[in-house]
PDB file of C-alpha atoms in Angstrom:
ATOM      1  CA  MET A   1       0.364   0.024  -0.110  1.00 47.00           C
ATOM      2  CA  LYS A   2       3.065   2.286   1.081  1.00 47.00           C
ATOM      3  CA  LYS A   3       4.045   1.314  -2.405  1.00 50.00           C
ATOM      4  CA  LEU A   4       1.562   2.617  -4.473  1.00 50.00           C
ATOM      5  CA  LEU A   5       1.019   5.653  -2.396  1.00 52.00           C
ATOM      6  CA  MET A   6       4.580   6.058  -2.992  1.00 58.00           C
ATOM      7  CA  VAL A   7       4.588   5.022  -6.541  1.00 49.00           C
ATOM      8  CA  GLY A   8       1.565   7.923  -7.113  1.00 55.00           C
ATOM      9  CA  THR A   9       3.177  10.451  -5.212  1.00 56.00           C
ATOM     10  CA  MET A  10       6.663  10.054  -7.585  1.00 62.00           C
ATOM     11  CA  SER A  11       3.578  10.161 -10.326  1.00 56.00           C
ATOM     12  CA  VAL A  12       2.261  13.449  -8.926  1.00 50.00           C
ATOM     13  CA  MET A  13       5.761  14.916  -8.779  1.00 60.00           C
ATOM     14  CA  VAL A  14       6.668  13.878 -12.263  1.00 46.00           C
ATOM     15  CA  LEU A  15       3.361  14.708 -13.511  1.00 52.00           C
ATOM     16  CA  GLY A  16       3.983  18.731 -11.586  1.00 50.00           C
ATOM     17  CA  LEU A  17       7.198  18.734 -12.779  1.00 46.00           C
ATOM     18  CA  ALA A  18       6.197  18.175 -16.270  1.00 48.00           C
ATOM     19  CA  ALA A  19       3.617  20.644 -16.804  1.00 45.00           C
ATOM     20  CA  CYS A  20       5.805  23.245 -14.794  1.00 45.00           C
ATOM     21  CA  GLY A  21       8.625  22.240 -17.665  1.00 46.00           C
ATOM     22  CA  SER A  22       5.385  23.034 -20.128  1.00 46.00           C
ATOM     23  CA  GLY A  23       4.433  26.337 -18.561  1.00 47.00           C
ATOM     24  CA  ALA A  24       8.176  27.636 -18.853  1.00 41.00           C
ATOM     25  CA  ASP A  25       8.297  26.219 -22.126  1.00 47.00           C
ATOM     26  CA  SER A  26       5.642  28.057 -22.755  1.00 44.00           C
ATOM     27  CA  LYS A  27       6.552  30.976 -21.211  1.00 44.00           C
ATOM     28  CA  SER A  28       9.305  30.824 -23.249  1.00 43.00           C
ATOM     29  CA  SER A  29       7.635  30.542 -26.773  1.00 43.00           C
ATOM     30  CA  GLU A  30       5.325  33.509 -25.382  1.00 44.00           C
ATOM     31  CA  SER A  31       8.619  35.573 -24.622  1.00 44.00           C
ATOM     32  CA  GLU A  32      10.420  35.015 -27.970  1.00 45.00           C
ATOM     33  CA  ASP A  33       6.657  35.406 -29.764  1.00 46.00           C
ATOM     34  CA  GLN A  34       6.259  38.957 -28.046  1.00 45.00           C
ATOM     35  CA  THR A  35      10.098  39.654 -29.065  1.00 44.00           C
ATOM     36  CA  PRO A  36       9.852  39.549 -32.697  1.00 42.00           C
ATOM     37  CA  LYS A  37       6.690  41.819 -32.357  1.00 46.00           C
ATOM     38  CA  THR A  38       8.288  44.516 -30.387  1.00 42.00           C
ATOM     39  CA  GLU A  39      11.724  43.845 -32.681  1.00 45.00           C
ATOM     40  CA  GLU A  40       8.965  44.604 -35.591  1.00 45.00           C
ATOM     41  CA  LYS A  41       7.715  48.061 -33.992  1.00 46.00           C
ATOM     42  CA  GLN A  42      10.961  48.722 -34.121  1.00 48.00           C
ATOM     43  CA  VAL A  43      12.067  48.463 -37.419  1.00 40.00           C
ATOM     44  CA  THR A  44       8.759  49.669 -38.120  1.00 45.00           C
ATOM     45  CA  LYS A  45       9.627  52.665 -36.184  1.00 46.00           C
ATOM     46  CA  GLU A  46      12.840  53.043 -37.814  1.00 47.00           C
ATOM     47  CA  THR A  47      11.117  53.002 -41.341  1.00 45.00           C
ATOM     48  CA  ASP A  48       8.967  55.264 -40.024  1.00 49.00           C
ATOM     49  CA  THR A  49      11.475  57.236 -39.354  1.00 45.00           C
ATOM     50  CA  ALA A  50      13.675  56.473 -42.749  1.00 41.00           C
ATOM     51  CA  LYS A  51      10.559  57.494 -44.606  1.00 46.00           C
ATOM     52  CA  GLN A  52       9.664  60.732 -42.361  1.00 48.00           C
ATOM     53  CA  ASP A  53      13.953  61.419 -42.700  1.00 48.00           C
ATOM     54  CA  VAL A  54      13.862  60.606 -46.984  1.00 41.00           C
ATOM     55  CA  ASN A  55      10.434  62.264 -47.136  1.00 47.00           C
ATOM     56  CA  SER A  56      12.118  65.118 -44.740  1.00 47.00           C
ATOM     57  CA  ASN A  57      15.359  65.243 -47.393  1.00 48.00           C
ATOM     58  CA  GLU A  58      13.253  65.126 -50.173  1.00 50.00           C
ATOM     59  CA  ASP A  59      11.216  68.331 -49.297  1.00 51.00           C
ATOM     60  CA  THR A  60      14.109  69.796 -48.399  1.00 47.00           C
ATOM     61  CA  LYS A  61      15.905  68.726 -51.735  1.00 48.00           C
ATOM     62  CA  GLU A  62      12.903  70.563 -53.407  1.00 52.00           C
ATOM     63  CA  LYS A  63      12.943  73.783 -51.346  1.00 49.00           C
ATOM     64  CA  THR A  64      16.375  73.798 -52.035  1.00 48.00           C
ATOM     65  CA  GLU A  65      16.669  73.454 -55.552  1.00 52.00           C
ATOM     66  CA  ALA A  66      13.080  75.559 -55.838  1.00 46.00           C
ATOM     67  CA  LYS A  67      15.335  78.659 -54.288  1.00 48.00           C
ATOM     68  CA  GLN A  68      18.027  77.385 -56.645  1.00 51.00           C
ATOM     69  CA  ASP A  69      15.609  78.267 -59.144  1.00 50.00           C
ATOM     70  CA  LYS A  70      14.466  81.473 -58.457  1.00 48.00           C
ATOM     71  CA  GLU A  71      17.542  81.990 -57.352  1.00 48.00           C
ATOM     72  CA  GLU A  72      18.801  81.371 -60.680  1.00 48.00           C
ATOM     73  CA  VAL A  73      15.548  83.144 -62.581  1.00 41.00           C
ATOM     74  CA  THR A  74      16.168  86.135 -59.939  1.00 45.00           C
ATOM     75  CA  THR A  75      19.600  86.225 -61.252  1.00 43.00           C
ATOM     76  CA  LYS A  76      18.368  85.970 -65.278  1.00 44.00           C
ATOM     77  CA  GLU A  77      16.026  88.666 -64.850  1.00 45.00           C
ATOM     78  CA  ASP A  78      18.216  90.919 -63.245  1.00 46.00           C
ATOM     79  CA  THR A  79      21.480  90.235 -65.412  1.00 45.00           C
ATOM     80  CA  PRO A  80      19.977  91.424 -69.034  1.00 45.00           C
ATOM     81  CA  ALA A  81      18.364  94.649 -67.186  1.00 44.00           C
ATOM     82  CA  THR A  82      22.167  95.114 -66.394  1.00 46.00           C
ATOM     83  CA  ASP A  83      23.065  93.793 -69.601  1.00 49.00           C
ATOM     84  CA  ASP A  84      20.428  96.287 -71.660  1.00 51.00           C
ATOM     85  CA  THR A  85      21.887  98.803 -69.160  1.00 50.00           C
ATOM     86  CA  THR A  86      25.793  98.258 -69.775  1.00 47.00           C
ATOM     87  CA  GLN A  87      24.612  98.506 -73.488  1.00 52.00           C
ATOM     88  CA  ALA A  88      22.655 101.447 -73.529  1.00 47.00           C
ATOM     89  CA  LYS A  89      25.643 102.956 -71.544  1.00 48.00           C
ATOM     90  CA  GLU A  90      28.044 101.446 -74.114  1.00 51.00           C
ATOM     91  CA  ASP A  91      25.722 102.688 -76.695  1.00 51.00           C
ATOM     92  CA  GLU A  92      25.829 106.700 -75.323  1.00 51.00           C
ATOM     93  CA  ALA A  93      29.671 106.208 -75.609  1.00 47.00           C
ATOM     94  CA  THR A  94      30.478 105.045 -78.790  1.00 47.00           C
ATOM     95  CA  THR A  95      28.289 106.949 -80.860  1.00 47.00           C
ATOM     96  CA  PRO A  96      27.221 110.055 -78.955  1.00 47.00           C
ATOM     97  CA  ASP A  97      27.177 112.361 -81.647  1.00 50.00           C
ATOM     98  CA  GLN A  98      23.901 110.603 -82.992  1.00 49.00           C
ATOM     99  CA  LYS A  99      21.479 110.821 -80.161  1.00 48.00           C
ATOM    100  CA  VAL A 100      22.746 114.354 -79.224  1.00 50.00           C
ATOM    101  CA  GLU A 101      22.266 116.160 -83.215  1.00 53.00           C
ATOM    102  CA  THR A 102      19.156 114.112 -84.219  1.00 53.00           C
ATOM    103  CA  PRO A 103      17.115 116.720 -81.391  1.00 52.00           C
ATOM    104  CA  LYS A 104      19.486 119.462 -82.417  1.00 53.00           C
ATOM    105  CA  THR A 105      18.170 119.654 -85.530  1.00 51.00           C
ATOM    106  CA  GLU A 106      14.240 118.945 -84.797  1.00 50.00           C
ATOM    107  CA  THR A 107      14.696 121.803 -82.412  1.00 50.00           C
ATOM    108  CA  ALA A 108      16.815 123.760 -84.980  1.00 49.00           C
ATOM    109  CA  LYS A 109      14.140 123.102 -87.858  1.00 48.00           C
ATOM    110  CA  LYS A 110      10.928 123.542 -85.939  1.00 48.00           C
ATOM    111  CA  PRO A 111      11.460 127.365 -84.877  1.00 49.00           C
ATOM    112  CA  ALA A 112      12.603 128.234 -88.736  1.00 46.00           C
ATOM    113  CA  ALA A 113       9.342 126.494 -90.072  1.00 45.00           C
ATOM    114  CA  ALA A 114       7.351 128.791 -86.830  1.00 47.00           C
ATOM    115  CA  THR A 115       8.833 131.782 -86.592  1.00 55.00           C
ATOM    116  CA  THR A 116       7.312 134.669 -88.525  1.00 65.00           C
ATOM    117  CA  ALA A 117      10.171 137.028 -89.926  1.00 83.00           C
ATOM    118  CA  ALA A 118       9.455 140.365 -88.681  1.00 93.00           C
ATOM    119  CA  PHE A 119       9.501 143.910 -90.708  1.00 97.00           C
ATOM    120  CA  SER A 120      13.097 145.980 -90.185  1.00 97.00           C
ATOM    121  CA  LEU A 121      15.116 148.196 -92.116  1.00 97.00           C
ATOM    122  CA  SER A 122      18.009 145.531 -93.247  1.00 96.00           C
ATOM    123  CA  ALA A 123      17.372 144.139 -97.242  1.00 95.00           C
ATOM    124  CA  ASP A 124      15.394 141.283 -96.190  1.00 96.00           C
ATOM    125  CA  GLY A 125      13.262 143.076 -93.264  1.00 97.00           C
ATOM    126  CA  PHE A 126      12.239 145.284 -95.298  1.00 97.00           C
ATOM    127  CA  LYS A 127      10.472 142.720 -97.951  1.00 96.00           C
ATOM    128  CA  GLN A 128       8.115 141.313 -94.895  1.00 97.00           C
ATOM    129  CA  SER A 129       5.056 143.549 -94.218  1.00 97.00           C
ATOM    130  CA  ALA A 130       4.444 145.924 -91.307  1.00 97.00           C
ATOM    131  CA  VAL A 131       0.868 146.820 -92.626  1.00 96.00           C
ATOM    132  CA  ALA A 132      -0.589 142.813 -92.290  1.00 95.00           C
ATOM    133  CA  PRO A 133      -0.376 142.323 -88.912  1.00 95.00           C
ATOM    134  CA  LYS A 134      -2.766 145.656 -88.400  1.00 94.00           C
ATOM    135  CA  THR A 135      -5.301 145.925 -91.224  1.00 95.00           C
ATOM    136  CA  GLY A 136      -5.435 142.022 -91.620  1.00 94.00           C
ATOM    137  CA  GLY A 137      -7.370 140.998 -94.917  1.00 94.00           C
ATOM    138  CA  THR A 138      -4.549 139.812 -98.268  1.00 96.00           C
ATOM    139  CA  VAL A 139      -1.571 142.257 -97.914  1.00 96.00           C
ATOM    140  CA  ALA A 140       0.654 141.603-101.116  1.00 96.00           C
ATOM    141  CA  LEU A 141       4.214 143.085-102.018  1.00 97.00           C
ATOM    142  CA  VAL A 142       3.671 144.549-105.550  1.00 96.00           C
ATOM    143  CA  TYR A 143       6.840 147.013-106.236  1.00 96.00           C
ATOM    144  CA  LEU A 144       9.767 147.519-104.504  1.00 97.00           C
ATOM    145  CA  ASN A 145      12.801 149.916-105.482  1.00 96.00           C
ATOM    146  CA  THR A 146      16.410 149.481-103.883  1.00 96.00           C
ATOM    147  CA  THR A 147      18.007 151.916-105.764  1.00 96.00           C
ATOM    148  CA  PRO A 148      18.927 154.379-103.633  1.00 97.00           C
ATOM    149  CA  GLN A 149      18.610 158.487-103.939  1.00 97.00           C
ATOM    150  CA  THR A 150      20.069 161.596-102.857  1.00 98.00           C
ATOM    151  CA  ALA A 151      18.482 165.102-102.320  1.00 98.00           C
ATOM    152  CA  ASP A 152      21.668 166.826-101.433  1.00 98.00           C
ATOM    153  CA  PHE A 153      21.278 170.005-100.251  1.00 98.00           C
ATOM    154  CA  GLY A 154      24.908 170.416 -98.785  1.00 97.00           C
ATOM    155  CA  PRO A 155      24.591 170.909 -95.301  1.00 97.00           C
ATOM    156  CA  LEU A 156      21.309 168.258 -95.042  1.00 97.00           C
ATOM    157  CA  LYS A 157      21.043 165.402 -97.137  1.00 98.00           C
ATOM    158  CA  VAL A 158      17.820 163.027 -97.465  1.00 98.00           C
ATOM    159  CA  THR A 159      18.609 159.201 -99.029  1.00 98.00           C
ATOM    160  CA  VAL A 160      16.263 157.081-100.009  1.00 98.00           C
ATOM    161  CA  LYS A 161      17.564 154.139 -99.450  1.00 98.00           C
ATOM    162  CA  GLN A 162      14.454 151.838-100.489  1.00 98.00           C
ATOM    163  CA  TYR A 163      11.053 151.529-100.641  1.00 98.00           C
ATOM    164  CA  LYS A 164       8.283 149.790-101.557  1.00 98.00           C
ATOM    165  CA  LEU A 165       4.232 149.713-102.434  1.00 97.00           C
ATOM    166  CA  GLU A 166       1.864 146.896-100.816  1.00 97.00           C
ATOM    167  CA  SER A 167      -1.485 146.310-102.001  1.00 96.00           C
ATOM    168  CA  VAL A 168      -4.940 145.784 -98.941  1.00 96.00           C
ATOM    169  CA  THR A 169      -7.528 144.003 -99.777  1.00 96.00           C
ATOM    170  CA  GLY A 170     -10.393 142.756 -97.811  1.00 94.00           C
ATOM    171  CA  ALA A 171      -9.328 144.590 -94.329  1.00 93.00           C
ATOM    172  CA  ASN A 172     -10.391 142.501 -91.223  1.00 93.00           C
ATOM    173  CA  LYS A 173      -8.861 143.313 -88.184  1.00 92.00           C
ATOM    174  CA  LYS A 174     -10.418 145.638 -85.889  1.00 91.00           C
ATOM    175  CA  MET A 175      -8.813 149.088 -85.743  1.00 91.00           C
ATOM    176  CA  ASP A 176      -8.850 152.051 -83.733  1.00 92.00           C
ATOM    177  CA  PRO A 177     -11.568 154.629 -85.315  1.00 90.00           C
ATOM    178  CA  TYR A 178      -9.815 156.993 -83.955  1.00 92.00           C
ATOM    179  CA  SER A 179      -5.793 156.142 -85.424  1.00 93.00           C
ATOM    180  CA  PRO A 180      -5.414 157.520 -89.342  1.00 94.00           C
ATOM    181  CA  GLU A 181      -4.288 153.911 -89.835  1.00 94.00           C
ATOM    182  CA  SER A 182      -8.065 153.145 -89.589  1.00 93.00           C
ATOM    183  CA  TYR A 183      -8.174 154.578 -92.871  1.00 92.00           C
ATOM    184  CA  LEU A 184      -8.078 151.187 -94.580  1.00 92.00           C
ATOM    185  CA  ALA A 185     -10.768 149.747 -92.030  1.00 89.00           C
ATOM    186  CA  ASN A 186     -13.618 149.286 -94.825  1.00 84.00           C
ATOM    187  CA  GLN A 187     -11.684 150.044 -97.522  1.00 90.00           C
ATOM    188  CA  ASP A 188      -9.491 148.806-100.147  1.00 95.00           C
ATOM    189  CA  GLY A 189      -6.164 150.483-101.046  1.00 95.00           C
ATOM    190  CA  PHE A 190      -2.173 151.020-101.244  1.00 96.00           C
ATOM    191  CA  VAL A 191       0.866 151.876 -98.417  1.00 97.00           C
ATOM    192  CA  VAL A 192       3.954 153.268 -99.762  1.00 97.00           C
ATOM    193  CA  THR A 193       6.953 152.898 -96.941  1.00 98.00           C
ATOM    194  CA  ALA A 194      10.461 154.266 -97.827  1.00 98.00           C
ATOM    195  CA  ASP A 195      13.796 154.111 -95.703  1.00 98.00           C
ATOM    196  CA  VAL A 196      14.641 157.361 -94.815  1.00 98.00           C
ATOM    197  CA  ILE A 197      17.992 158.448 -94.125  1.00 98.00           C
ATOM    198  CA  VAL A 198      18.842 162.118 -92.709  1.00 98.00           C
ATOM    199  CA  GLU A 199      22.318 163.086 -92.750  1.00 98.00           C
ATOM    200  CA  ASN A 200      23.167 166.744 -90.967  1.00 97.00           C
ATOM    201  CA  THR A 201      27.233 167.280 -92.153  1.00 97.00           C
ATOM    202  CA  THR A 202      26.684 171.008 -90.435  1.00 96.00           C
ATOM    203  CA  ALA A 203      28.476 171.403 -86.336  1.00 96.00           C
ATOM    204  CA  SER A 204      24.914 172.511 -85.615  1.00 95.00           C
ATOM    205  CA  ASN A 205      21.792 171.024 -85.096  1.00 96.00           C
ATOM    206  CA  ILE A 206      19.047 171.281 -88.108  1.00 97.00           C
ATOM    207  CA  ASN A 207      15.636 171.780 -87.451  1.00 97.00           C
ATOM    208  CA  TYR A 208      13.852 169.366 -90.519  1.00 97.00           C
ATOM    209  CA  LEU A 209      10.529 167.947 -90.899  1.00 97.00           C
ATOM    210  CA  ALA A 210      10.579 164.278 -92.328  1.00 97.00           C
ATOM    211  CA  GLU A 211       6.798 164.262 -92.905  1.00 96.00           C
ATOM    212  CA  ARG A 212       6.868 166.964 -95.135  1.00 97.00           C
ATOM    213  CA  ILE A 213       8.570 164.919 -97.806  1.00 98.00           C
ATOM    214  CA  GLN A 214       5.218 164.483-100.499  1.00 97.00           C
ATOM    215  CA  ILE A 215       4.205 162.408-102.898  1.00 96.00           C
ATOM    216  CA  ASN A 216       3.449 164.280-106.400  1.00 94.00           C
ATOM    217  CA  GLY A 217       1.636 162.932-109.431  1.00 92.00           C
ATOM    218  CA  GLY A 218      -1.401 163.690-112.023  1.00 88.00           C
ATOM    219  CA  GLY A 219      -1.879 166.808-110.188  1.00 88.00           C
ATOM    220  CA  ILE A 220      -2.388 165.738-106.240  1.00 90.00           C
ATOM    221  CA  SER A 221      -0.152 165.343-103.693  1.00 93.00           C
ATOM    222  CA  LYS A 222       0.123 163.023-100.008  1.00 93.00           C
ATOM    223  CA  GLY A 223       2.290 164.103 -96.960  1.00 93.00           C
ATOM    224  CA  ALA A 224       4.137 161.511 -95.377  1.00 97.00           C
ATOM    225  CA  SER A 225       3.810 159.787 -91.641  1.00 97.00           C
ATOM    226  CA  LEU A 226       6.333 159.020 -89.286  1.00 97.00           C
ATOM    227  CA  GLU A 227       4.212 156.731 -87.166  1.00 96.00           C
ATOM    228  CA  ASN A 228       1.624 154.902 -89.506  1.00 97.00           C
ATOM    229  CA  PHE A 229       2.199 151.247 -90.149  1.00 97.00           C
ATOM    230  CA  VAL A 230       5.759 152.035 -88.597  1.00 97.00           C
ATOM    231  CA  PRO A 231       7.031 149.942 -85.607  1.00 96.00           C
ATOM    232  CA  THR A 232       8.527 152.179 -83.058  1.00 96.00           C
ATOM    233  CA  ALA A 233      11.856 150.604 -83.619  1.00 96.00           C
ATOM    234  CA  TYR A 234      12.034 151.451 -86.962  1.00 97.00           C
ATOM    235  CA  GLN A 235      11.000 155.710 -86.401  1.00 97.00           C
ATOM    236  CA  LEU A 236      12.839 158.211 -88.604  1.00 97.00           C
ATOM    237  CA  SER A 237      13.714 160.631 -85.456  1.00 97.00           C
ATOM    238  CA  GLY A 238      16.443 163.382 -84.766  1.00 95.00           C
ATOM    239  CA  SER A 239      16.445 162.779 -81.709  1.00 94.00           C
ATOM    240  CA  PRO A 240      14.611 161.288 -78.447  1.00 93.00           C
ATOM    241  CA  SER A 241      13.384 164.657 -77.456  1.00 92.00           C
ATOM    242  CA  ALA A 242      12.525 166.136 -80.729  1.00 95.00           C
ATOM    243  CA  HIS A 243      12.043 163.872 -83.978  1.00 96.00           C
ATOM    244  CA  ASN A 244      12.759 166.888 -86.094  1.00 97.00           C
ATOM    245  CA  ILE A 245      15.844 167.810 -84.346  1.00 97.00           C
ATOM    246  CA  PHE A 246      18.657 166.580 -85.895  1.00 97.00           C
ATOM    247  CA  PRO A 247      22.287 167.169 -84.665  1.00 97.00           C
ATOM    248  CA  ALA A 248      25.388 168.355 -85.401  1.00 96.00           C
ATOM    249  CA  LYS A 249      27.504 165.394 -87.476  1.00 97.00           C
ATOM    250  CA  THR A 250      24.720 162.740 -87.489  1.00 97.00           C
ATOM    251  CA  LYS A 251      22.737 160.687 -89.483  1.00 97.00           C
ATOM    252  CA  ARG A 252      19.119 159.144 -88.406  1.00 98.00           C
ATOM    253  CA  GLU A 253      17.781 156.574 -90.489  1.00 98.00           C
ATOM    254  CA  GLY A 254      14.052 155.284 -90.189  1.00 98.00           C
ATOM    255  CA  ALA A 255      10.994 154.265 -92.530  1.00 98.00           C
ATOM    256  CA  ILE A 256       7.814 156.992 -93.306  1.00 98.00           C
ATOM    257  CA  THR A 257       4.632 155.917 -95.166  1.00 98.00           C
ATOM    258  CA  TYR A 258       2.118 157.185 -97.233  1.00 97.00           C
ATOM    259  CA  MET A 259      -1.959 155.930 -97.290  1.00 96.00           C
ATOM    260  CA  LEU A 260      -3.557 155.629-100.438  1.00 95.00           C
ATOM    261  CA  ASN A 261      -7.007 154.160-101.671  1.00 93.00           C
ATOM    262  CA  LYS A 262      -7.650 153.584-104.850  1.00 93.00           C
ATOM    263  CA  GLN A 263      -8.822 157.014-106.599  1.00 92.00           C
ATOM    264  CA  ASN A 264      -5.627 158.130-104.963  1.00 91.00           C
ATOM    265  CA  TYR A 265      -2.980 155.623-106.033  1.00 94.00           C
ATOM    266  CA  TYR A 266      -4.697 154.991-109.934  1.00 92.00           C
ATOM    267  CA  THR A 267      -4.061 159.160-110.158  1.00 92.00           C
ATOM    268  CA  LEU A 268      -0.242 159.213-108.397  1.00 91.00           C
ATOM    269  CA  VAL A 269       0.560 156.552-110.600  1.00 88.00           C
ATOM    270  CA  HIS A 270       1.616 158.523-113.531  1.00 83.00           C
ATOM    271  CA  LEU A 271       4.549 160.438-113.392  1.00 86.00           C
ATOM    272  CA  THR A 272       5.075 159.731-109.709  1.00 93.00           C
ATOM    273  CA  LYS A 273       7.798 162.475-107.604  1.00 96.00           C
ATOM    274  CA  LEU A 274       9.269 162.542-104.376  1.00 97.00           C
ATOM    275  CA  ILE A 275       9.154 165.769-103.409  1.00 97.00           C
ATOM    276  CA  VAL A 276      11.864 166.569-100.992  1.00 98.00           C
ATOM    277  CA  PRO A 277      11.554 170.165 -99.015  1.00 98.00           C
ATOM    278  CA  ASN A 278      14.213 172.281 -98.706  1.00 98.00           C
ATOM    279  CA  PRO A 279      15.745 172.876 -94.949  1.00 97.00           C
ATOM    280  CA  ASN A 280      15.897 176.070 -95.236  1.00 97.00           C
ATOM    281  CA  ASP A 281      11.757 175.940 -95.702  1.00 96.00           C
ATOM    282  CA  PHE A 282      11.762 175.537 -91.332  1.00 96.00           C
ATOM    283  CA  ALA A 283      15.538 176.629 -90.191  1.00 91.00           C
ATOM    284  CA  GLU A 284      15.673 179.352 -87.558  1.00 88.00           C
ATOM    285  CA  LYS A 285      18.772 180.597 -88.840  1.00 90.00           C
ATOM    286  CA  PRO A 286      19.002 180.490 -93.244  1.00 92.00           C
ATOM    287  CA  LEU A 287      21.371 177.574 -94.138  1.00 95.00           C
ATOM    288  CA  THR A 288      23.998 177.975 -96.947  1.00 94.00           C
ATOM    289  CA  THR A 289      22.036 175.147 -99.375  1.00 95.00           C
ATOM    290  CA  LYS A 290      23.186 174.260-103.339  1.00 96.00           C
ATOM    291  CA  THR A 291      19.731 175.019-103.724  1.00 95.00           C
ATOM    292  CA  THR A 292      16.615 177.175-102.657  1.00 95.00           C
ATOM    293  CA  LYS A 293      14.676 174.852-103.675  1.00 96.00           C
ATOM    294  CA  ALA A 294      12.969 171.614-103.037  1.00 97.00           C
ATOM    295  CA  ILE A 295      14.506 168.489-104.813  1.00 97.00           C
ATOM    296  CA  ASP A 296      12.395 166.253-106.988  1.00 96.00           C
ATOM    297  CA  LEU A 297      13.212 162.116-106.709  1.00 97.00           C
ATOM    298  CA  ASP A 298      11.772 159.704-109.256  1.00 94.00           C
ATOM    299  CA  PHE A 299       9.251 157.521-107.634  1.00 95.00           C
ATOM    300  CA  ARG A 300       8.157 154.911-109.204  1.00 92.00           C
ATOM    301  CA  ILE A 301       5.026 153.380-108.185  1.00 91.00           C
ATOM    302  CA  THR A 302       3.313 150.460-110.238  1.00 83.00           C
ATOM    303  CA  GLU A 303       1.000 147.239-109.484  1.00 63.00           C
TER     304      GLU A 303
END
């Protein structure tokens, strides 16, 4: 009986030991099973980290490349401007004459085309009209004489350097009704302008009235004007204080004019003379002159 109990006890112990061994193996097996899972997790985590690193590297690389591309684009955009500026400066340095000369030529031409020549006593200026700006309408140069003629009285010489005849048609500018120039405001007519030089050859002042120089022809005469259609700068005057006083040893030059209507003109046009009065006609003390009379000058005026 005791043997049976011992055998049974030993069997139980054997079985217990076997069960313990089995449990240890099972735990060992579970531990081994769990270890790969941990390793897998670590591998997975490392893989994800690697992926993130790769992605991060790729993002960084893309950003770097994009930045480089942007810098290249910026550099490309900036470089031509620099080149253009440099080229422009080189062009200016290489061809300065072309860039400066062209505008100067245009500037020189434009004023010449836009500027209207003004009346003066020069050969060219005398051909310009001082009548047209005041009358308007159509003013035409009909006749021009540039052959000088002199009435020599000795102490005083009167020279007609040049003269001209202008026709006035359809005057349309408003004129001062109290001005003598308005004579041609409402009718067609003519203006004779003479460039006159008065020379005093003596050592004393001479009183002389140039406005008394007359146009004569066909039995009628017309007196001169020192102001009508004559710009102030070209009016004949002996001195600033008195236009009729011509100082000793001086020459004075200026324009005198005659206004004619059509009837006057067609009467005067025949055998026209310019009657230059003797200085003794105005002198306080008689002058020793070559003649006591007026001197007539040929004064042809034709259309």
